[in-house]
Amino acid sequence: MDNAARIGLLCLAYMVGLAVSSYSWWSWAIAGLLVGGWYLAEAWYRSRKKRLKFAFAWPWRMGWALVLILASFYGQMRLPHLASQDISIFVNSIEGRGTKQFSTVRGVVDSYPQATRSDRAQFWLQVNQLSQIQGDDPSPASIRKVDGRLYVTAPLISATGLKPGVQVVVTGTLYKPMPVLNPGGLNFENYLARSGSFAGMRANQLFLTDEEQIRTWDLAKIRQRIVAAQVRWLDVPIGPLVSAMALGNEAVDLPFDVKDVFVRVGLAHALAASGFQVSLIVAALMSFTKRYLAKKWQFGLGLMGIVAFVAMAGPQPSVLRAAVMGIAVLGGMLLSRQLRPLNSLLLAAVVLLVIEPLWIWDVGFQLSFLATMGLVVSATPIQKKLDFVPPVLAEAIAVPLAATIWTLPIQLWTFKVVPLYSLPANVIAAPFITLISIGGMVSALVAGVFPLAGSAVAWLLLYPTKLLLAIVELFASLPGANIAVGSIRLWQLLFLYAAIFLVWQLPWWQKRWRLVLALSVLLIAVPLAVVKGQEFKITALAAREERILVIQKNYQTALIDTGDSSTARFTVLPFLTNEAVNSLDQAITLQTSKPPGGSVNIVNSIEGSDGSVAGGVAIDAAAKGWQTLHNNLPINRLYHPPQKPLKIPGINMSPLGKAQDLLGGKTNLLFADPPLLDLEIGGQHWLIGGDIQIDQQRELAMPDKLQPVQAIYWSGGVLTDTFIKAIRPQVAIAATVTPNPETIQHLEKLGAKVFITGRDGAVQWTAGQGFQALLGAE
């Protein structure tokens, strides 16, 4: 083994040490186990009179162990810690006063604003001053010096023109991130912590301390000029799509529906500024200047091109990694040395992770690094195996396949889905992506000097971009575009990467790659099949004031209510994906509301920015929620109350009948307005409703009207003592943060176990284990 390979392994040791650093003191134990495992592996191979391809002398072994352990220590040191004057410390005191509380913070903007799905702008703010306004109290606000990083969302119009370094005054509501309330939900608290923040703010107003701050020249103005030029004759979404493929989606507010469809078919990398664009820039500059300029001038010109691209795309992890690798290639050319691509990749990753070790947990960085590693170590061997097809086609298949092999385990771990058509979509889309990326960068270069000429160049990409978007949408519309596999375990993730490593390094396993593939598939599929075949559970999700119930029984899934579009996307879909649910066998909606003039119909409607539809009839929030869910997950049959018809394109709708079958159980709609549902399944008896009216409670409390129930799942409103005694629930689940206190006392007095979803998170009943809350509180 030569020194270059040894240095590469030291780089890998540093990355592994950082990866285990978040496990607190356990990281030392894990690091020790890794070092010990290495020595045991070498000893075992030597006992069989074999030698590892990656064995090396004892000084290098000690260096590898030392780097791994020191990296673990360094990672722990760089983890964000709460400062003594961090603004999050004062959030509790604000919330604890029980009155309406607004806060005003002053600070420096730390990022460019990004549009969110809720049509607000999000940016980071480095705060230095906090003043608190207590309700209608006329007394002066208390002002204190604070520090820390704040996650801010503000109205779009007020954030226009913001850029890093601008001083602002923001008024709104401070909050601390809530813990994860539902299985599969986003760990927002963890996301903020790894970004160096422990609190957020919902801003109502934003003021600049000096208007001149946003009028000064900077790179953002050039970026805005480029995007405006590309959109001028291409419109939305084609214009922003071209800009995103040239500069990356972090530099452009690309419509979310376009982002979603690219992600759904495994083409998200086409929208990310990364090594692909850098390689195009370096290749183009070298090819044009090779005959005319000396190597040092070629190096300088290439360096300028890379720096300009990083400045325009923004310092994203994938961009910086690609830039470091590009500079390394240029340096090798200047020194007339051929660099090892894998070592260049590892060195680039280490340089970035020394500067910002928390990037080791950034999913974008992980996917970018692993995809590039796949191209470096696996693309050529795969292409050689495809010698029975034309070389051009073999390369088109080998490149996305190599990237997919190395990124698929982390995709399963993070996103819990497999993009089924990723390989054919990448093969077909590759020529279009190359053409549009090159054309977009040329257009950007021209638009920076002469915007109208840049618009003309971008217009030439109109039909190629339309065709690419049509191809992507076609693949996204095919059945099973995304296969949910649920949450995989850490040991499964490690096994998958161990299998990839063995095939990469050892000839014996390379000859038996089909066996490795079969074992890997079985490793994921068999545990999932066993669990799904035996499961029977009912889950009440925590979704603000919404009542959403998921029933899973022997490979089948039913859903009662889905909330609005936001709840469907951020609460229901992540839970179903986490549970490896790929279709809903049955669903019931209780939330529909009939607008004036007839049924809710969102077919062929044109939605305005305010959620209205041309013609003046508002789209029902529940209909939009079901549509959002159906766009991502097939719904075989949706039942609605007979008095409240609902029409949603692509979904088979039926009125909810008496004793309606639901996964072998039955449901009865006791009342239609407001709806109250009686559910009996597998020996479980649930009562599901919203604000149950007093007259409804009085009627249900009559003798022989309703049998005692195992659980009541309601809004948390008033339940009379008579009604509670009549139904005698063993468990009461209040879908709220603040339930009626008298009702809770009555329920507990009669021996009912009370869960509050806003406090306890999702509540799940499973056969043999009974009721359990996600956060473990009663």
XYZ file of C-alpha atoms in Angstrom, residues 60-363:
304
model
C 0.013 4.268 10.271
C -2.321 2.108 12.348
C -1.633 4.228 15.391
C -2.149 7.363 13.330
C -5.456 6.025 12.036
C -6.646 5.251 15.581
C -5.435 8.608 16.903
C -7.128 10.569 14.096
C -10.386 8.704 14.635
C -10.446 9.379 18.368
C -9.333 13.017 18.057
C -11.961 13.623 15.369
C -14.579 12.257 17.734
C -13.373 14.668 20.438
C -13.258 17.588 17.966
C -16.787 16.861 16.793
C -18.074 16.987 20.367
C -16.257 20.270 20.971
C -17.851 21.867 17.911
C -21.401 20.761 18.732
C -23.533 23.869 19.426
C -23.958 24.648 23.114
C -26.388 26.965 24.837
C -24.692 30.243 25.776
C -25.483 32.037 29.020
C -27.306 34.868 27.221
C -28.824 32.822 24.380
C -32.200 34.210 23.371
C -33.864 30.803 23.822
C -33.333 31.078 27.592
C -35.873 33.899 27.733
C -38.576 32.067 25.749
C -39.798 30.079 28.751
C -40.223 33.181 30.875
C -42.250 34.741 28.073
C -44.535 31.733 27.651
C -44.993 31.217 31.364
C -46.815 34.489 31.993
C -50.041 33.242 30.442
C -50.762 36.472 28.535
C -50.338 37.530 24.951
C -46.644 38.235 24.506
C -44.849 39.902 21.615
C -41.119 40.363 21.387
C -38.902 42.655 19.354
C -35.408 41.499 18.491
C -32.572 43.367 16.860
C -29.813 41.622 15.002
C -27.874 40.938 11.813
C -29.248 38.801 8.982
C -27.105 35.669 8.579
C -28.477 34.185 5.328
C -30.409 34.982 2.188
C -34.185 34.515 2.652
C -35.830 31.406 1.198
C -39.526 30.982 0.395
C -41.388 28.368 2.456
C -44.402 26.252 1.517
C -46.593 28.515 3.638
C -45.658 31.501 1.424
C -43.405 33.109 3.994
C -39.711 33.959 3.912
C -37.261 32.107 6.142
C -33.839 33.406 7.151
C -31.331 33.167 10.002
C -30.767 36.107 12.341
C -27.804 36.669 14.660
C -29.506 38.543 17.507
C -28.008 41.058 19.932
C -31.000 42.697 21.645
C -34.420 41.600 22.923
C -37.342 43.679 24.168
C -40.578 42.132 25.439
C -44.036 43.664 25.160
C -46.526 42.298 27.691
C -50.088 42.263 26.254
C -51.794 45.634 26.756
C -49.400 46.678 29.520
C -48.572 50.379 28.917
C -45.317 50.125 30.853
C -42.083 50.368 28.846
C -40.772 47.141 27.354
C -37.857 45.516 29.138
C -34.695 45.560 27.014
C -31.800 43.163 27.473
C -28.700 42.162 25.598
C -28.833 38.650 24.158
C -26.966 36.548 21.651
C -27.572 33.400 19.649
C -28.926 32.435 16.255
C -32.650 32.706 15.560
C -34.738 30.862 12.949
C -37.096 33.529 11.581
C -40.100 33.305 9.268
C -41.574 36.597 8.048
C -44.040 37.858 5.417
C -42.508 37.549 1.949
C -42.862 41.207 1.067
C -41.091 42.400 4.216
C -38.095 40.134 3.561
C -37.567 41.326 -0.013
C -33.986 42.470 -0.539
C -32.577 41.000 2.675
C -29.028 39.716 2.542
C -26.335 38.677 5.009
C -24.950 41.577 7.030
C -28.123 43.681 7.022
C -29.235 44.937 10.443
C -32.961 44.550 11.114
C -35.557 44.920 13.858
C -38.131 42.116 13.928
C -41.368 41.957 15.944
C -43.279 38.732 16.461
C -43.695 35.670 18.665
C -40.737 33.724 19.996
C -41.019 29.959 20.421
C -38.963 26.934 21.285
C -39.088 24.001 18.851
C -41.473 21.258 19.920
C -40.259 17.678 20.237
C -41.274 15.176 17.581
C -44.980 14.481 18.182
C -45.530 11.785 15.535
C -43.456 8.810 14.363
C -41.588 9.785 11.217
C -42.046 13.504 11.846
C -39.347 16.109 11.316
C -37.065 16.563 14.309
C -37.125 20.355 14.113
C -35.412 20.705 17.475
C -32.465 18.640 16.259
C -32.348 20.554 12.970
C -32.119 23.886 14.784
C -29.510 22.610 17.241
C -27.219 21.419 14.453
C -27.613 24.825 12.834
C -26.500 26.506 16.060
C -29.988 27.681 17.044
C -32.329 26.846 19.907
C -35.351 29.055 19.203
C -37.467 30.472 16.399
C -39.656 33.489 15.728
C -42.885 33.999 13.780
C -42.406 37.576 12.647
C -45.282 39.940 11.986
C -43.207 42.999 11.146
C -39.669 43.583 9.949
C -37.839 46.909 9.698
C -34.429 47.841 8.385
C -32.316 49.999 10.650
C -31.030 51.727 7.491
C -32.656 51.460 4.049
C -29.316 52.093 2.374
C -28.123 48.658 3.502
C -30.059 46.840 0.773
C -29.162 49.337 -1.948
C -25.464 48.570 -1.875
C -24.024 46.392 -4.624
C -23.457 42.702 -3.957
C -23.500 39.341 -5.702
C -27.170 38.808 -4.874
C -28.101 41.662 -7.205
C -26.252 39.990 -10.076
C -27.985 36.711 -9.225
C -31.351 38.463 -9.258
C -30.516 40.032 -12.620
C -29.617 36.609 -14.045
C -32.788 34.941 -12.771
C -34.946 37.832 -13.992
C -33.339 37.625 -17.433
C -33.919 33.871 -17.666
C -37.523 34.160 -16.525
C -38.337 37.102 -18.855
C -39.085 35.004 -21.966
C -39.431 31.585 -20.330
C -41.942 32.430 -17.575
C -42.614 30.215 -14.540
C -41.748 27.397 -13.935
C -39.451 26.988 -16.963
C -37.351 30.084 -16.197
C -36.671 29.267 -12.527
C -36.003 25.634 -13.526
C -33.276 26.717 -15.965
C -31.798 28.991 -13.264
C -31.865 26.182 -10.695
C -30.092 23.768 -13.040
C -27.391 26.352 -13.702
C -26.923 27.876 -10.231
C -28.630 25.381 -7.885
C -32.057 25.563 -6.250
C -30.627 27.292 -3.160
C -30.019 30.369 -5.306
C -33.504 30.347 -6.859
C -37.034 30.147 -5.456
C -38.141 27.211 -7.599
C -41.857 26.304 -7.231
C -42.288 23.494 -4.731
C -44.406 21.374 -7.068
C -41.487 21.275 -9.536
C -39.023 20.418 -6.757
C -41.319 17.655 -5.507
C -41.671 15.984 -8.882
C -37.877 15.920 -9.424
C -37.329 14.482 -5.941
C -40.061 11.892 -6.496
C -38.278 10.321 -9.481
C -34.742 10.536 -8.037
C -33.571 13.572 -10.025
C -33.088 15.997 -7.139
C -29.369 16.184 -7.974
C -30.256 17.952 -11.237
C -31.436 20.939 -9.177
C -28.444 21.031 -6.819
C -25.311 23.023 -7.549
C -22.521 20.463 -7.262
C -19.561 18.840 -8.962
C -21.450 18.449 -12.225
C -21.509 22.199 -12.852
C -17.924 22.638 -11.625
C -16.675 19.892 -13.941
C -18.455 21.553 -16.865
C -16.828 24.913 -16.047
C -13.325 23.443 -15.694
C -13.655 21.284 -18.827
C -14.952 24.184 -20.922
C -12.255 26.627 -19.793
C -9.453 24.090 -20.260
C -10.624 23.075 -23.735
C -10.816 26.700 -24.926
C -7.491 27.856 -23.450
C -5.298 24.780 -23.813
C -3.704 25.886 -27.086
C -3.314 29.550 -26.246
C -2.368 29.921 -22.582
C 0.367 28.613 -20.344
C -0.576 26.253 -17.517
C -0.334 28.918 -14.822
C -2.760 31.138 -16.735
C -5.090 28.192 -17.286
C -4.955 27.526 -13.546
C -5.758 31.173 -12.767
C -8.628 31.300 -15.244
C -10.069 28.022 -13.978
C -9.755 29.216 -10.385
C -11.605 32.425 -11.260
C -14.380 30.422 -12.913
C -14.800 28.182 -9.847
C -14.762 31.129 -7.428
C -17.342 32.954 -9.547
C -19.607 29.893 -9.574
C -19.352 29.464 -5.772
C -20.150 33.153 -5.304
C -23.239 32.920 -7.526
C -24.530 29.568 -6.225
C -23.783 30.309 -2.572
C -21.488 28.462 -0.130
C -23.516 25.242 0.045
C -21.705 22.076 1.247
C -22.032 20.336 -2.131
C -20.751 23.441 -3.956
C -17.761 23.875 -1.647
C -16.878 20.176 -1.898
C -16.989 20.368 -5.684
C -14.972 23.605 -5.666
C -12.216 22.089 -3.514
C -12.046 19.049 -5.807
C -11.983 21.291 -8.884
C -9.133 23.354 -7.445
C -7.276 20.126 -6.634
C -7.623 19.011 -10.263
C -6.364 22.404 -11.465
C -3.427 22.165 -9.045
C -2.561 18.717 -10.349
C -2.591 20.061 -13.906
C -0.324 22.957 -12.891
C 2.149 20.553 -11.252
C 1.804 18.039 -14.130
C 0.591 15.377 -11.743
C -2.339 13.062 -12.154
C -4.369 13.123 -8.970
C -6.169 10.143 -7.576
C -9.873 11.048 -7.753
C -10.764 9.184 -4.553
C -8.017 10.889 -2.555
C -9.065 14.245 -3.979
C -12.620 13.572 -2.891
C -11.570 12.524 0.628
C -9.240 15.509 1.015
C -11.979 17.880 -0.165
C -14.394 16.383 2.351
C -11.861 16.631 5.187
C -11.049 20.274 4.399
C -14.742 21.168 4.555
C -15.349 19.104 7.691
C -12.432 20.718 9.494
C -14.010 24.103 8.778
C -17.547 22.967 9.636
C -17.681 19.492 11.230
C -21.483 19.629 11.613
C -21.786 19.156 7.846
C -21.129 15.465 8.477
C -24.825 15.315 9.472
C -26.063 17.428 6.553
C -28.044 15.130 4.245
